[in-house]
Amino acid sequence: MMKNRLLLSIAVLVSSFSIAMAVSAADRENIKLTLTDKGFIPNKITVHQGQKLLIQMTNTTQKVAELESYDMKFEKIATPGGTITVFAGPLNVGTYTFFDDYSSTGVKGTLQATP
């Protein structure tokens, strides 16, 4: 009986967390990036100021990559063929840079937040 209550409590907790994460993601603008051997696609993004962002990047290269932005305060490693998700914002009006920190060729892109 005690074991069933514990399992039920864990299931409720996990469900609550999953619902909270889904609601949080729904409040954000979704941006999809692809990292290729030639760079980011797209490499220029425009969003409205104040918008929260969910950025998904798929690494189509055969190398490990790191999506990083000092301006938007994120960094995350993507394995070859893998997809990662980072969160940013809300952002003020301005230009923000993101890049592959592991790239020896300076792969980067920009995100413009407009009024």
Short mmCIF file of C-alpha atoms in Angstrom, two decimals:
data_model
loop_
_atom_site.label_atom_id
_atom_site.label_comp_id
_atom_site.label_asym_id
_atom_site.label_seq_id
_atom_site.Cartn_x
_atom_site.Cartn_y
_atom_site.Cartn_z
CA MET A 1 0.00 0.00 0.00
CA MET A 2 2.81 2.40 0.93
CA LYS A 3 4.68 1.48 -2.24
CA ASN A 4 1.60 2.30 -4.37
CA ARG A 5 1.26 5.71 -2.71
CA LEU A 6 4.91 6.46 -3.34
CA LEU A 7 4.63 5.46 -7.00
CA LEU A 8 1.47 7.56 -7.40
CA SER A 9 3.17 10.56 -5.80
CA ILE A 10 6.14 10.24 -8.13
CA ALA A 11 3.86 9.94 -11.17
CA VAL A 12 1.92 13.07 -10.15
CA LEU A 13 5.15 15.00 -9.59
CA VAL A 14 6.60 13.99 -12.97
CA SER A 15 3.32 14.84 -14.74
CA SER A 16 3.16 18.25 -13.05
CA PHE A 17 6.73 19.03 -14.08
CA SER A 18 6.06 17.96 -17.69
CA ILE A 19 2.95 20.15 -17.89
CA ALA A 20 4.82 23.14 -16.45
CA MET A 21 7.61 22.73 -19.02
CA ALA A 22 5.09 22.48 -21.88
CA VAL A 23 3.30 25.65 -20.74
CA SER A 24 6.65 27.46 -20.42
CA ALA A 25 7.66 26.42 -23.96
CA ALA A 26 4.27 27.48 -25.36
CA ASP A 27 4.87 31.06 -24.18
CA ARG A 28 8.03 31.33 -26.28
CA GLU A 29 8.70 31.99 -29.95
CA ASN A 30 10.23 28.87 -31.49
CA ILE A 31 13.31 29.36 -33.63
CA LYS A 32 14.85 26.48 -35.55
CA LEU A 33 18.52 26.58 -36.54
CA THR A 34 20.53 24.08 -38.52
CA LEU A 35 24.30 23.93 -38.24
CA THR A 36 25.92 22.72 -41.47
CA ASP A 37 29.56 22.54 -42.56
CA LYS A 38 29.03 26.02 -44.09
CA GLY A 39 27.42 27.64 -41.03
CA PHE A 40 24.03 28.36 -39.47
CA ILE A 41 20.81 28.25 -41.47
CA PRO A 42 19.39 30.83 -41.05
CA ASN A 43 22.32 32.97 -39.94
CA LYS A 44 20.18 36.12 -39.47
CA ILE A 45 17.02 36.07 -37.35
CA THR A 46 14.59 38.87 -36.49
CA VAL A 47 12.26 38.80 -33.46
CA HIS A 48 10.16 41.35 -31.57
CA GLN A 49 11.63 42.88 -28.43
CA GLY A 50 10.39 41.44 -25.16
CA GLN A 51 9.74 38.02 -26.70
CA LYS A 52 10.91 34.91 -24.88
CA LEU A 53 12.66 32.47 -27.21
CA LEU A 54 13.05 28.72 -27.51
CA ILE A 55 15.91 28.03 -29.91
CA GLN A 56 16.37 24.52 -31.30
CA MET A 57 19.54 23.75 -33.21
CA THR A 58 20.19 20.59 -35.18
CA ASN A 59 23.86 19.80 -35.78
CA THR A 60 24.11 18.16 -39.22
CA THR A 61 27.91 18.15 -39.16
CA GLN A 62 30.12 15.22 -38.22
CA LYS A 63 31.72 17.23 -35.41
CA VAL A 64 30.69 18.17 -31.91
CA ALA A 65 29.47 21.78 -31.80
CA GLU A 66 28.67 24.26 -29.05
CA LEU A 67 25.89 26.80 -29.59
CA GLU A 68 26.90 29.80 -27.51
CA SER A 69 25.89 33.42 -27.01
CA TYR A 70 27.44 35.79 -24.51
CA ASP A 71 24.69 38.33 -25.27
CA MET A 72 21.77 35.94 -24.72
CA LYS A 73 23.57 34.00 -21.97
CA PHE A 74 23.44 30.40 -23.19
CA GLU A 75 25.79 27.64 -24.23
CA LYS A 76 25.05 24.03 -25.00
CA ILE A 77 26.93 21.18 -26.67
CA ALA A 78 25.40 19.39 -29.67
CA THR A 79 26.66 16.00 -30.77
CA PRO A 80 26.92 15.17 -34.48
CA GLY A 81 23.37 14.68 -35.78
CA GLY A 82 21.93 15.83 -32.46
CA THR A 83 19.38 18.53 -31.64
CA ILE A 84 19.62 20.84 -28.63
CA THR A 85 17.30 23.41 -27.10
CA VAL A 86 18.25 26.67 -25.38
CA PHE A 87 16.11 29.45 -23.94
CA ALA A 88 16.67 33.20 -24.23
CA GLY A 89 14.86 36.46 -23.59
CA PRO A 90 12.96 38.49 -23.17
CA LEU A 91 15.36 40.66 -25.17
CA ASN A 92 15.68 44.42 -25.48
CA VAL A 93 15.95 46.09 -28.89
CA GLY A 94 19.39 45.32 -30.31
CA THR A 95 21.60 42.87 -32.15
CA TYR A 96 22.69 39.67 -30.46
CA THR A 97 25.37 37.26 -31.65
CA PHE A 98 25.40 33.46 -31.44
CA PHE A 99 28.20 31.17 -32.59
CA ASP A 100 29.67 27.68 -32.64
CA ASP A 101 32.35 27.92 -29.98
CA TYR A 102 34.06 24.79 -31.31
CA SER A 103 34.35 26.09 -34.89
CA SER A 104 37.82 26.96 -36.10
CA THR A 105 36.34 29.04 -38.95
CA GLY A 106 34.31 31.46 -36.84
CA VAL A 107 30.79 30.18 -37.59
CA LYS A 108 28.33 32.75 -36.25
CA GLY A 109 24.92 34.30 -36.70
CA THR A 110 22.94 37.30 -35.49
CA LEU A 111 19.56 37.80 -33.94
CA GLN A 112 17.94 41.24 -34.26
CA ALA A 113 15.31 42.23 -31.68
CA THR A 114 13.11 45.00 -33.11
CA PRO A 115 10.39 47.22 -31.57
#
